[in-house]
mmCIF file with all atom_site columns, C-alpha atoms in Angstrom:
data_model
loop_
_atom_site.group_PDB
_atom_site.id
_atom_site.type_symbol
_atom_site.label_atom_id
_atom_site.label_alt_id
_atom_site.label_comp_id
_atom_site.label_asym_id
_atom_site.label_entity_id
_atom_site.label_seq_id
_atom_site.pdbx_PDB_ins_code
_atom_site.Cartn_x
_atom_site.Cartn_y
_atom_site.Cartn_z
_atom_site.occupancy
_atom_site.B_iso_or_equiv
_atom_site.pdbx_formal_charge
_atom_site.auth_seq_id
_atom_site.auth_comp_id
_atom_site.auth_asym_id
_atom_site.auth_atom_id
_atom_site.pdbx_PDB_model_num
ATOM 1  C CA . UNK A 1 1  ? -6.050  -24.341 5.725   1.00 0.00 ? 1  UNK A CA 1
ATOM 2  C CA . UNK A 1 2  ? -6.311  -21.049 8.303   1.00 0.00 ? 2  UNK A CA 1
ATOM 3  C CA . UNK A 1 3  ? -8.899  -18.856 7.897   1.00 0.00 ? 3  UNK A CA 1
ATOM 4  C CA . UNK A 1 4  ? -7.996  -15.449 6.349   1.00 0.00 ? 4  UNK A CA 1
ATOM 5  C CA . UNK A 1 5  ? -7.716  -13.326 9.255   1.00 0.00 ? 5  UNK A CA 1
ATOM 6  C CA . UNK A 1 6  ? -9.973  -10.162 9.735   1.00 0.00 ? 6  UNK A CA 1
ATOM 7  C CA . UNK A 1 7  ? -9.228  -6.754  10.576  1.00 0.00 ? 7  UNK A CA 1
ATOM 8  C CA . UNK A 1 8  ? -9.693  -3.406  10.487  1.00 0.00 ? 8  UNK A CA 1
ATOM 9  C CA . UNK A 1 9  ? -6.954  -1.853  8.360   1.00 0.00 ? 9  UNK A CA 1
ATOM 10 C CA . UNK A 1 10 ? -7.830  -0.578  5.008   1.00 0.00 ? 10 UNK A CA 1
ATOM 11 C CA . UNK A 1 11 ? -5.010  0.578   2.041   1.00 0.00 ? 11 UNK A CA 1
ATOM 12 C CA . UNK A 1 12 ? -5.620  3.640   -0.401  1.00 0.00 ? 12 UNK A CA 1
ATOM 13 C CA . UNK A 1 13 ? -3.101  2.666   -2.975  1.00 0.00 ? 13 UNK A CA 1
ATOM 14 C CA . UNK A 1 14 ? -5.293  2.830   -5.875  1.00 0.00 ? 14 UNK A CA 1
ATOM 15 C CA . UNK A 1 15 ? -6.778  6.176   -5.047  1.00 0.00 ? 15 UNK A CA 1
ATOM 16 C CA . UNK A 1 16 ? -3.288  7.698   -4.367  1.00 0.00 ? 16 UNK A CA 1
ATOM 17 C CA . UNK A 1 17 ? -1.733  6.624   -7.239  1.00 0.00 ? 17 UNK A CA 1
ATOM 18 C CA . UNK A 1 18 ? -5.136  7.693   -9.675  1.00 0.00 ? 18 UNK A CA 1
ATOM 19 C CA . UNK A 1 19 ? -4.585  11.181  -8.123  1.00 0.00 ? 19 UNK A CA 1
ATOM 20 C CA . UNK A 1 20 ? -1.220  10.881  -9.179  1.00 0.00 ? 20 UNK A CA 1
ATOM 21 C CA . UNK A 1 21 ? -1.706  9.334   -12.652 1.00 0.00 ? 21 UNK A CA 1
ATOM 22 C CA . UNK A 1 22 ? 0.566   6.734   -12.215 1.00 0.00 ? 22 UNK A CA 1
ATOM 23 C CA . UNK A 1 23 ? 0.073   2.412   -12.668 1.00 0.00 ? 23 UNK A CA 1
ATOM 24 C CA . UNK A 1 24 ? 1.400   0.500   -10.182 1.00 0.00 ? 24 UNK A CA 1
ATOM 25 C CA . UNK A 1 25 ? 3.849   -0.811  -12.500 1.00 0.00 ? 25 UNK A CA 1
ATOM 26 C CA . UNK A 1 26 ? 5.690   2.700   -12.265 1.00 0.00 ? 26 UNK A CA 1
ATOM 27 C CA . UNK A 1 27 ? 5.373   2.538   -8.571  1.00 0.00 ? 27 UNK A CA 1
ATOM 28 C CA . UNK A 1 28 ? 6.930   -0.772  -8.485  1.00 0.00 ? 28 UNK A CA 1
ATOM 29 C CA . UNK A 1 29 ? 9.829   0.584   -10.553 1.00 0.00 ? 29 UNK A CA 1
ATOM 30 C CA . UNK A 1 30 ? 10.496  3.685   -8.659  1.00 0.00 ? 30 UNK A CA 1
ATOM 31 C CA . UNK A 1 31 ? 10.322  2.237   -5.135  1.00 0.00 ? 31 UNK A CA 1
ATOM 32 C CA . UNK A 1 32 ? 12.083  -0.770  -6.527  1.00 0.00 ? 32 UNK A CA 1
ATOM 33 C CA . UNK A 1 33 ? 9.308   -3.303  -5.033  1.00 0.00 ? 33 UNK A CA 1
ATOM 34 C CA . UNK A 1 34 ? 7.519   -6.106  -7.206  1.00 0.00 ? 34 UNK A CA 1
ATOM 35 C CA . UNK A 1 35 ? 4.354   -5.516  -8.508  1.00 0.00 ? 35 UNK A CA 1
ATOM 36 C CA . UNK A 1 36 ? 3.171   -8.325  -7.286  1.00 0.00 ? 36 UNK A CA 1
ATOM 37 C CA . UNK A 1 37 ? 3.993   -7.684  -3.461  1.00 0.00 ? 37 UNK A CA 1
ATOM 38 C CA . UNK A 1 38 ? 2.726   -3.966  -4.178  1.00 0.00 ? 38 UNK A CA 1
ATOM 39 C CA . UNK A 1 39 ? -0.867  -5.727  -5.544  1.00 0.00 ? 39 UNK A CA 1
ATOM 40 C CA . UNK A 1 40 ? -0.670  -7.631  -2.089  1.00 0.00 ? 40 UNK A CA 1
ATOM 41 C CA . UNK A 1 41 ? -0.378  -4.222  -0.202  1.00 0.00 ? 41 UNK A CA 1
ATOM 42 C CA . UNK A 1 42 ? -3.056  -2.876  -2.706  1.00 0.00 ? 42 UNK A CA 1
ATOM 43 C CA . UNK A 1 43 ? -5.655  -5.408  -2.465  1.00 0.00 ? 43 UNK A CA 1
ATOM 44 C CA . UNK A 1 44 ? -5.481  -5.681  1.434   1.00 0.00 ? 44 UNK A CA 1
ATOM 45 C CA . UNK A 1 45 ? -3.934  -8.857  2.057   1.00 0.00 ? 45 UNK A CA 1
ATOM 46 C CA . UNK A 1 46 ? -0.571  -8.096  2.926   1.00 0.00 ? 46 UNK A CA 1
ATOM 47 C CA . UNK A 1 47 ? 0.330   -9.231  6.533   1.00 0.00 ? 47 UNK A CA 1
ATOM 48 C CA . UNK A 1 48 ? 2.948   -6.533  7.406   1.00 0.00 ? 48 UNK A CA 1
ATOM 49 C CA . UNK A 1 49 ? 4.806   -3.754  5.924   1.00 0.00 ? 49 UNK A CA 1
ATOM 50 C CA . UNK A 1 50 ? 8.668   -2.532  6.643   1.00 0.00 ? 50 UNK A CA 1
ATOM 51 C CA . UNK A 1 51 ? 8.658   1.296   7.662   1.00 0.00 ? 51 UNK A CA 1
ATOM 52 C CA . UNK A 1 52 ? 11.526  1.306   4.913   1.00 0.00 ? 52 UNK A CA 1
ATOM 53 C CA . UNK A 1 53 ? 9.098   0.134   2.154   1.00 0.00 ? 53 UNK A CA 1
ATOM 54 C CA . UNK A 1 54 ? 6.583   2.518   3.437   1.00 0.00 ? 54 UNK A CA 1
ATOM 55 C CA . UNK A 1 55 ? 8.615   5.299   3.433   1.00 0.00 ? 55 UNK A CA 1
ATOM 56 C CA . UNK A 1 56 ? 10.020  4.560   0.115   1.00 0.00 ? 56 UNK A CA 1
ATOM 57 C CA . UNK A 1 57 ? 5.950   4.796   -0.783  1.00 0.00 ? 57 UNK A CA 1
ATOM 58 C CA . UNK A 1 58 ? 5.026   7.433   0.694   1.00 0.00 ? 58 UNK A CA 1
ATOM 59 C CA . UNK A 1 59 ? 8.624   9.345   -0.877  1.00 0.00 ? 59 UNK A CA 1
ATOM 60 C CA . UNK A 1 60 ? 7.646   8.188   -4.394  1.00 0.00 ? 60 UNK A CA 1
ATOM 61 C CA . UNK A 1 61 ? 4.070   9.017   -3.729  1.00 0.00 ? 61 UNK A CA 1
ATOM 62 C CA . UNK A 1 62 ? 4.748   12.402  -1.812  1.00 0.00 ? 62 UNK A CA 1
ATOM 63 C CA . UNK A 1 63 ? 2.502   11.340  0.681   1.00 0.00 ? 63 UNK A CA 1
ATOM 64 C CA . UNK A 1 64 ? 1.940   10.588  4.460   1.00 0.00 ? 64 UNK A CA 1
ATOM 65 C CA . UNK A 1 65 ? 1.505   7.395   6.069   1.00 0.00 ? 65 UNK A CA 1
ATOM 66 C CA . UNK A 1 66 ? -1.857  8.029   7.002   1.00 0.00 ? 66 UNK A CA 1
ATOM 67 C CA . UNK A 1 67 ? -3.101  9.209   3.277   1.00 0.00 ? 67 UNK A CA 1
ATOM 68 C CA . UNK A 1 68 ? -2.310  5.027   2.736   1.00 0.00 ? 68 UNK A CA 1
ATOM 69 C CA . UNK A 1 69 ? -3.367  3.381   5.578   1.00 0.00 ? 69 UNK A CA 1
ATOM 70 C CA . UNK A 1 70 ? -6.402  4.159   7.511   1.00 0.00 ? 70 UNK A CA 1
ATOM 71 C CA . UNK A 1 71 ? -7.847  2.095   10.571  1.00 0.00 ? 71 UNK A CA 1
ATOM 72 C CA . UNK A 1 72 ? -11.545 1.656   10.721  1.00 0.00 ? 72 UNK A CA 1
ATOM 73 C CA . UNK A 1 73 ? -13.090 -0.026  13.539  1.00 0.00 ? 73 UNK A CA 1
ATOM 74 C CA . UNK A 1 74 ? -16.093 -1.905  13.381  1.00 0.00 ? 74 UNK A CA 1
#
């Protein structure tokens, strides 16, 4: 089984969407993404994202890229 890999990218999904007041579930519907791949992209563990899902995000969310996804080195 391969190991999970490690980096440095971190997501801000749940804090964007609790200044927003909306579930994930009403993400999901208005981006028209499953909930499950948007919990993948929530909890860190998604691989890769399309530009056109992110932008579809960050239209929904009114939002920049970089209010989503951070980079912290260690």
């Amino acid at each position: 089984m391969p190991r999970e890999e490690i980096h440095a990218i971190q997501i801000h999904l749940d804090r964007i969407l609790a200044e927003r007041n909306m579930t994930l579930t009403e993400l999901s519907a208005r981006v028209g993404i499953t909930v499950v791949n948007l919990s993948v992209l929530k909890n860190g563990r998604a691989r890769a994202i399309r530009f056109s899902t992110l932008s579809r995000i960050c239209d929904v969310l009114r939002c920049q890229p970089g209010d989503l996804i951070t980079h912290s080195p260690a």
